[in-house]
């Protein structure tokens, strides 16, 4: 699979079998009118110490897919990861998968992103518990390498997980500023994996709900509030090392991280019937500015102790800000990278809308389970939420050219 | 409901109840940091002879919702249409619904579009057959005004319609260049309608598949082909009068049109296993350029008679281009305005992806039913398609300030 830009593909196709049908004029026009290669600014480098799509400034759109591996062949699994790595490098550079298959074969690239630029596409690949053992079987000889941190998430209070939205042996997160580019990436990876993997679930996210860079404005979630103000940012290197990346003692996971994926249905109709005062007290911030109710502006540190005239804390102890605050959670922070979703209606006259929560953490045992337990139990916001899908994935470190994602696991 | 810009809302909220909680500093910051009002170029005028969102250059994203009316009260229905009209005028101008409800009431606007501009939002409202008679009942005294063109669509060959994706007494099409703006519009209209309507189905479209202006490049569908090359364009006034708008003799529907909405699942996995040659023969165009197989470039008129060396037409008689060509359909054309969709997986290991087909026509009896019948029977492309949802809606003409959408129907 060679790495051709989408422009090159057009030129190539124009000189190939297509010519016979459409004539030389069309070929010339095709080349002349081909869109330019993606501008450099829209390309996120694929290779590096860490996979892209984690500290990359959050793109606008998401397509996330979890796959079941349907083969027991270790070689076939490795071949898939090699192919996915190769394809991801091509697609994130704005290229099309090479069309050398010929006119009488199916096109190698499905084509719906022809003419679009890379749109900051990132492709991030992770491994679920099922890759290590599934139904008690060690299909790929990987069981002994399952990291202790790749736990089976406990059942949290109020969880309402649907099996068809939960789990997966592999996950691929495609983020881009153009949804067609993200969908194209997932679709082509699914296609490459035909016979090796099958799509278990997939989720489109139409708008980012978190900033992962200080250069980004804080977006709003479907409760109408700014979300992710206190998020870890790409610029906080020390904090990333502490809270996101697996350290050098992490074996094959060194330089990796864990992705917690939770599909959280938001009961927006109930929320919409709640007074602004109540909404702000539930969140612990004002809606307009996103400032903590203890005063200041959006980026002012919340003062959980500050009391109002009535002696009660201005930020209620059960508010989302208080429950999630590092001071109440042993200082842990997470890198959130979630997306708003809307999936039609729920069959009961309401929109099925919410948050595809995505967070990257160094260890979910310390950085997710305790906080989610507290939130599900005590967070006033939990009344308006229902977790309907869930996945936990070990996301290995990045690759250099010639390597493939997860190679250190298979060579461990 | 007054018409305040989103910036005005921020200022207003800042001087209201929020002040008490966050202090004067936050208010000042809130106003200073409020995003600018929507630039004029991102606002599509709401008022006019026709509703916006029809010949408006197709925006990038769609949220479409069909509603059941759950009241039998004509007054309540009229009040809803008045409120929707008012809200649509505000939202399409980039405003928030006015927050005069006060701090101890639910916010009037749900808020997730605060800080976003109008993003060319259009809101287009239509009436399904159920508004005129439902289960044999004339709930609103409208039965006698049901237009003959608002037929019950026949069952087409290969239809696999799901009731939960079909029908609806009212439809709202929200299109915008920012999906959060489109979702915000549907959600707020649904909310305004609480107690009067309930969401029957809704569909997000992540990418437009048609151009409706000669200034727009032709996008690609999920088969990887350019779609809508021969679409009716906003610039073709005579053709629009002939094929899209209802004429002055149309009674209360004068200046209106009919929206055909079809959710078309695309069997992309089967398509992806088809050779490029076969794909192009099925479509009747080449994939790279979108030129008809009879030669030329994208916008060359297809020559259905031109034969190749083997004597057979270069554009196969069963190709999509041939079947859909006006010359094979009594000269009819339609204004297509569809969107690609991806809705997770189908539970069988495949992506649930396809096209939310939207077309505006002057009369579905002449401009949709015959062509769809031919397509379902003979179009080679139909093998890769399954219609899973359907709706037909009478879209009344536009309004002037002070009026409401559909007013002429209720005053007829």
XYZ file of N, CA, C and O in Angstrom, chain A residues 62-145:
336
model
N -15.943 13.519 15.361
C -15.471 12.190 15.801
C -16.201 11.083 15.067
O -17.415 11.150 14.866
N -15.475 10.039 14.692
C -16.087 8.748 14.428
C -15.265 7.710 15.178
O -14.082 7.539 14.912
N -15.913 7.055 16.122
C -15.253 6.076 16.985
C -15.862 4.722 16.669
O -17.079 4.600 16.546
N -15.009 3.705 16.531
C -15.551 2.371 16.262
C -14.820 1.345 17.106
O -13.596 1.389 17.236
N -15.589 0.431 17.681
C -15.025 -0.709 18.410
C -15.260 -1.960 17.579
O -16.327 -2.113 16.973
N -14.253 -2.812 17.549
C -14.313 -4.003 16.710
C -14.150 -5.266 17.553
O -13.401 -5.276 18.536
N -14.818 -6.315 17.143
C -14.514 -7.656 17.634
C -13.539 -8.306 16.656
O -13.735 -8.223 15.438
N -12.513 -8.959 17.204
C -11.627 -9.742 16.337
C -12.288 -11.093 16.117
O -12.657 -11.772 17.084
N -12.471 -11.461 14.866
C -13.238 -12.672 14.562
C -12.342 -13.813 14.102
O -12.833 -14.842 13.641
N -11.045 -13.640 14.227
C -10.119 -14.715 13.892
C -9.385 -15.135 15.162
O -9.324 -14.367 16.120
N -8.839 -16.338 15.168
C -7.974 -16.764 16.268
C -6.510 -16.737 15.829
O -5.629 -17.192 16.560
N -6.259 -16.225 14.650
C -4.902 -16.256 14.102
C -4.109 -15.031 14.542
O -4.456 -13.893 14.220
N -3.060 -15.279 15.279
C -2.178 -14.201 15.721
C -1.542 -13.506 14.517
O -1.431 -12.286 14.473
N -1.153 -14.284 13.516
C -0.521 -13.690 12.336
C -1.487 -12.748 11.601
O -1.095 -11.683 11.114
N -2.731 -13.192 11.535
C -3.723 -12.361 10.843
C -3.960 -11.059 11.621
O -4.123 -9.993 11.020
N -3.962 -11.164 12.938
C -4.133 -9.974 13.771
C -2.964 -9.005 13.577
O -3.155 -7.789 13.421
N -1.763 -9.548 13.573
C -0.580 -8.690 13.372
C -0.633 -8.052 11.981
O -0.370 -6.854 11.816
N -1.009 -8.856 10.994
C -1.094 -8.313 9.627
C -2.089 -7.161 9.572
O -1.865 -6.142 8.899
N -3.198 -7.313 10.310
C -4.192 -6.237 10.327
C -3.601 -4.963 10.931
O -3.779 -3.859 10.388
N -2.901 -5.130 12.043
C -2.333 -3.943 12.690
C -1.281 -3.288 11.790
O -1.155 -2.058 11.763
N -0.549 -4.087 11.060
C 0.401 -3.523 10.096
C -0.334 -2.748 9.008
O 0.041 -1.628 8.654
N -1.394 -3.351 8.507
C -2.157 -2.678 7.437
C -2.835 -1.418 7.953
O -2.862 -0.389 7.274
N -3.400 -1.502 9.144
C -4.052 -0.324 9.722
C -3.035 0.795 9.942
O -3.332 1.977 9.700
N -1.864 0.433 10.435
C -0.843 1.446 10.675
C -0.465 2.139 9.364
O -0.376 3.371 9.290
N -0.269 1.344 8.353
C 0.102 1.873 7.041
C -1.010 2.774 6.491
O -0.755 3.889 6.008
N -2.235 2.277 6.593
C -3.368 3.053 6.086
C -3.549 4.346 6.885
O -3.823 5.409 6.316
N -3.355 4.256 8.195
C -3.536 5.443 9.032
C -2.504 6.501 8.671
O -2.815 7.701 8.624
N -1.271 6.069 8.406
C -0.233 7.031 8.022
C -0.612 7.721 6.713
O -0.432 8.933 6.546
N -1.163 6.963 5.784
C -1.560 7.523 4.491
C -2.741 8.484 4.635
O -2.719 9.617 4.141
N -3.768 8.025 5.327
C -4.999 8.812 5.421
C -4.785 10.091 6.219
O -5.299 11.151 5.865
N -4.025 10.005 7.319
C -3.820 11.203 8.128
C -2.967 12.231 7.396
O -3.007 13.412 7.721
N -2.217 11.783 6.397
C -1.445 12.725 5.579
C -2.295 13.315 4.456
O -1.801 14.085 3.631
N -3.550 12.942 4.405
C -4.435 13.475 3.358
C -4.424 12.650 2.096
O -4.950 13.074 1.065
N -3.831 11.474 2.159
C -3.735 10.639 0.973
C -4.903 9.691 0.834
O -5.703 9.512 1.752
N -4.995 9.100 -0.346
C -5.925 8.001 -0.571
C -5.137 6.710 -0.525
O -3.964 6.676 -0.881
N -5.791 5.640 -0.119
C -5.151 4.334 -0.200
C -4.879 4.061 -1.673
O -5.701 4.363 -2.527
N -3.742 3.507 -1.941
C -3.269 3.451 -3.325
C -4.171 2.591 -4.200
O -4.634 1.532 -3.786
N -4.443 3.074 -5.417
C -5.430 2.434 -6.286
C -4.817 1.432 -7.242
O -5.329 1.230 -8.319
N -3.724 0.779 -6.842
C -3.030 -0.079 -7.793
C -3.783 -1.383 -8.073
O -3.279 -2.259 -8.751
N -4.970 -1.504 -7.528
C -5.698 -2.754 -7.716
C -6.171 -2.926 -9.162
O -6.408 -4.039 -9.602
N -6.311 -1.831 -9.864
C -6.704 -1.960 -11.263
C -8.198 -1.811 -11.467
O -8.998 -1.932 -10.537
N -8.527 -1.592 -12.730
C -9.888 -1.200 -13.076
C -10.880 -2.337 -12.878
O -12.070 -2.108 -12.696
N -10.392 -3.562 -12.912
C -11.318 -4.688 -12.755
C -11.326 -5.251 -11.347
O -11.817 -6.357 -11.114
N -10.769 -4.505 -10.429
C -10.839 -4.872 -9.014
C -11.567 -3.768 -8.270
O -11.666 -2.649 -8.755
N -12.056 -4.088 -7.085
C -12.642 -3.009 -6.277
C -11.580 -1.952 -5.990
O -10.418 -2.291 -5.777
N -11.959 -0.701 -5.976
C -10.983 0.342 -5.645
C -10.417 0.093 -4.245
O -11.121 -0.371 -3.353
N -9.133 0.384 -4.074
C -8.507 0.197 -2.765
C -9.033 1.223 -1.773
O -9.158 0.940 -0.588
N -9.311 2.401 -2.266
C -9.865 3.455 -1.415
C -11.333 3.654 -1.804
O -11.669 3.691 -2.988
N -12.184 3.820 -0.803
C -13.617 3.906 -1.106
C -14.019 5.238 -1.723
O -15.122 5.363 -2.239
N -13.155 6.236 -1.630
C -13.302 7.399 -2.497
C -14.092 8.588 -1.995
O -14.020 9.649 -2.590
N -14.835 8.448 -0.900
C -15.701 9.574 -0.538
C -14.937 10.763 0.035
O -15.527 11.832 0.244
N -13.627 10.602 0.266
C -12.846 11.753 0.730
C -11.993 12.353 -0.377
O -11.217 13.276 -0.131
N -12.148 11.857 -1.600
C -11.421 12.456 -2.722
C -11.779 13.930 -2.815
O -12.954 14.286 -2.773
N -10.749 14.761 -2.934
C -11.015 16.189 -3.053
C -11.068 16.901 -1.717
O -11.094 18.121 -1.670
N -11.103 16.154 -0.622
C -11.070 16.781 0.705
C -9.634 16.740 1.227
O -8.884 15.816 0.918
N -9.267 17.715 2.049
C -7.920 17.651 2.603
C -7.908 16.838 3.891
O -8.919 16.260 4.286
N -6.750 16.751 4.531
C -6.600 15.854 5.678
C -7.464 16.288 6.854
O -7.786 15.472 7.728
N -7.832 17.560 6.902
C -8.747 18.068 7.934
C -8.285 17.693 9.343
O -9.098 17.411 10.217
N -6.965 17.665 9.526
C -6.382 17.329 10.844
C -6.787 15.949 11.338
O -6.852 15.709 12.557
N -7.036 15.056 10.414
C -7.394 13.689 10.796
C -6.329 13.056 11.692
O -5.136 13.136 11.405
N -6.783 12.455 12.782
C -5.927 11.564 13.571
C -6.632 10.220 13.704
O -7.867 10.153 13.742
N -5.834 9.174 13.754
C -6.355 7.822 13.942
C -5.603 7.228 15.122
O -4.366 7.175 15.118
N -6.343 6.833 16.136
C -5.761 6.365 17.389
C -6.297 4.973 17.659
O -7.522 4.774 17.633
N -5.427 4.029 17.909
C -5.826 2.623 17.996
C -5.567 2.095 19.404
O -4.508 2.359 19.994
N -6.522 1.361 19.947
C -6.386 0.801 21.288
C -6.853 -0.639 21.357
O -7.552 -1.129 20.469
N -6.456 -1.313 22.459
C -6.714 -2.742 22.639
C -7.621 -2.966 23.842
O -7.313 -2.539 24.959
N -8.713 -3.673 23.618
C -9.600 -4.027 24.718
C -9.172 -5.319 25.393
O -8.299 -6.052 24.893
N -9.802 -5.610 26.527
C -9.436 -6.813 27.287
C -9.584 -8.081 26.449
O -8.820 -9.034 26.617
N -10.538 -8.071 25.525
C -10.804 -9.250 24.715
C -9.652 -9.650 23.815
O -9.632 -10.765 23.282
N -8.715 -8.756 23.622
C -7.556 -9.116 22.805
C -6.617 -10.036 23.597
O -5.832 -10.782 23.009
N -6.718 -9.953 24.914
C -5.797 -10.702 25.774
C -6.409 -12.039 26.201
O -5.760 -13.077 26.095
N -7.640 -11.956 26.674
C -8.393 -13.192 26.931
C -9.846 -12.905 26.614
O -10.355 -11.821 26.898
N -10.496 -13.887 26.021
C -11.919 -13.721 25.714
C -12.605 -15.049 25.968
O -12.169 -16.072 25.449
N -13.663 -15.009 26.732
C -14.379 -16.233 27.100
C -13.390 -17.265 27.642
O -13.466 -18.451 27.306
N -12.423 -16.775 28.407
C -11.445 -17.675 29.017
C -10.355 -18.164 28.085
O -9.457 -18.906 28.492
N -10.396 -17.741 26.841
C -9.420 -18.228 25.851
C -8.323 -17.208 25.611
O -8.591 -16.007 25.459
N -7.109 -17.660 25.547
C -5.963 -16.809 25.208
C -5.691 -16.977 23.712
O -4.790 -17.686 23.296
N -6.502 -16.310 22.905
C -6.495 -16.586 21.457
C -5.171 -16.268 20.781
O -4.775 -16.908 19.817
N -4.505 -15.251 21.295
C -3.337 -14.753 20.557
C -2.038 -14.855 21.358
O -1.028 -14.252 20.988
N -2.085 -15.621 22.457
C -0.879 -15.763 23.279
C -0.486 -14.450 23.959
O 0.692 -14.203 24.237
N -1.483 -13.605 24.214
C -1.193 -12.289 24.792
C -1.606 -12.186 26.261
O -1.325 -11.177 26.906
N -2.252 -13.229 26.774
C -2.857 -13.119 28.109
C -1.844 -12.668 29.156
O -2.144 -11.842 30.023
N -0.640 -13.177 29.055
C 0.355 -12.845 30.085
C 0.806 -11.390 29.998
O 1.431 -10.878 30.923
N 0.492 -10.744 28.906
C 0.910 -9.344 28.756
C -0.221 -8.355 29.056
O -0.052 -7.157 28.865
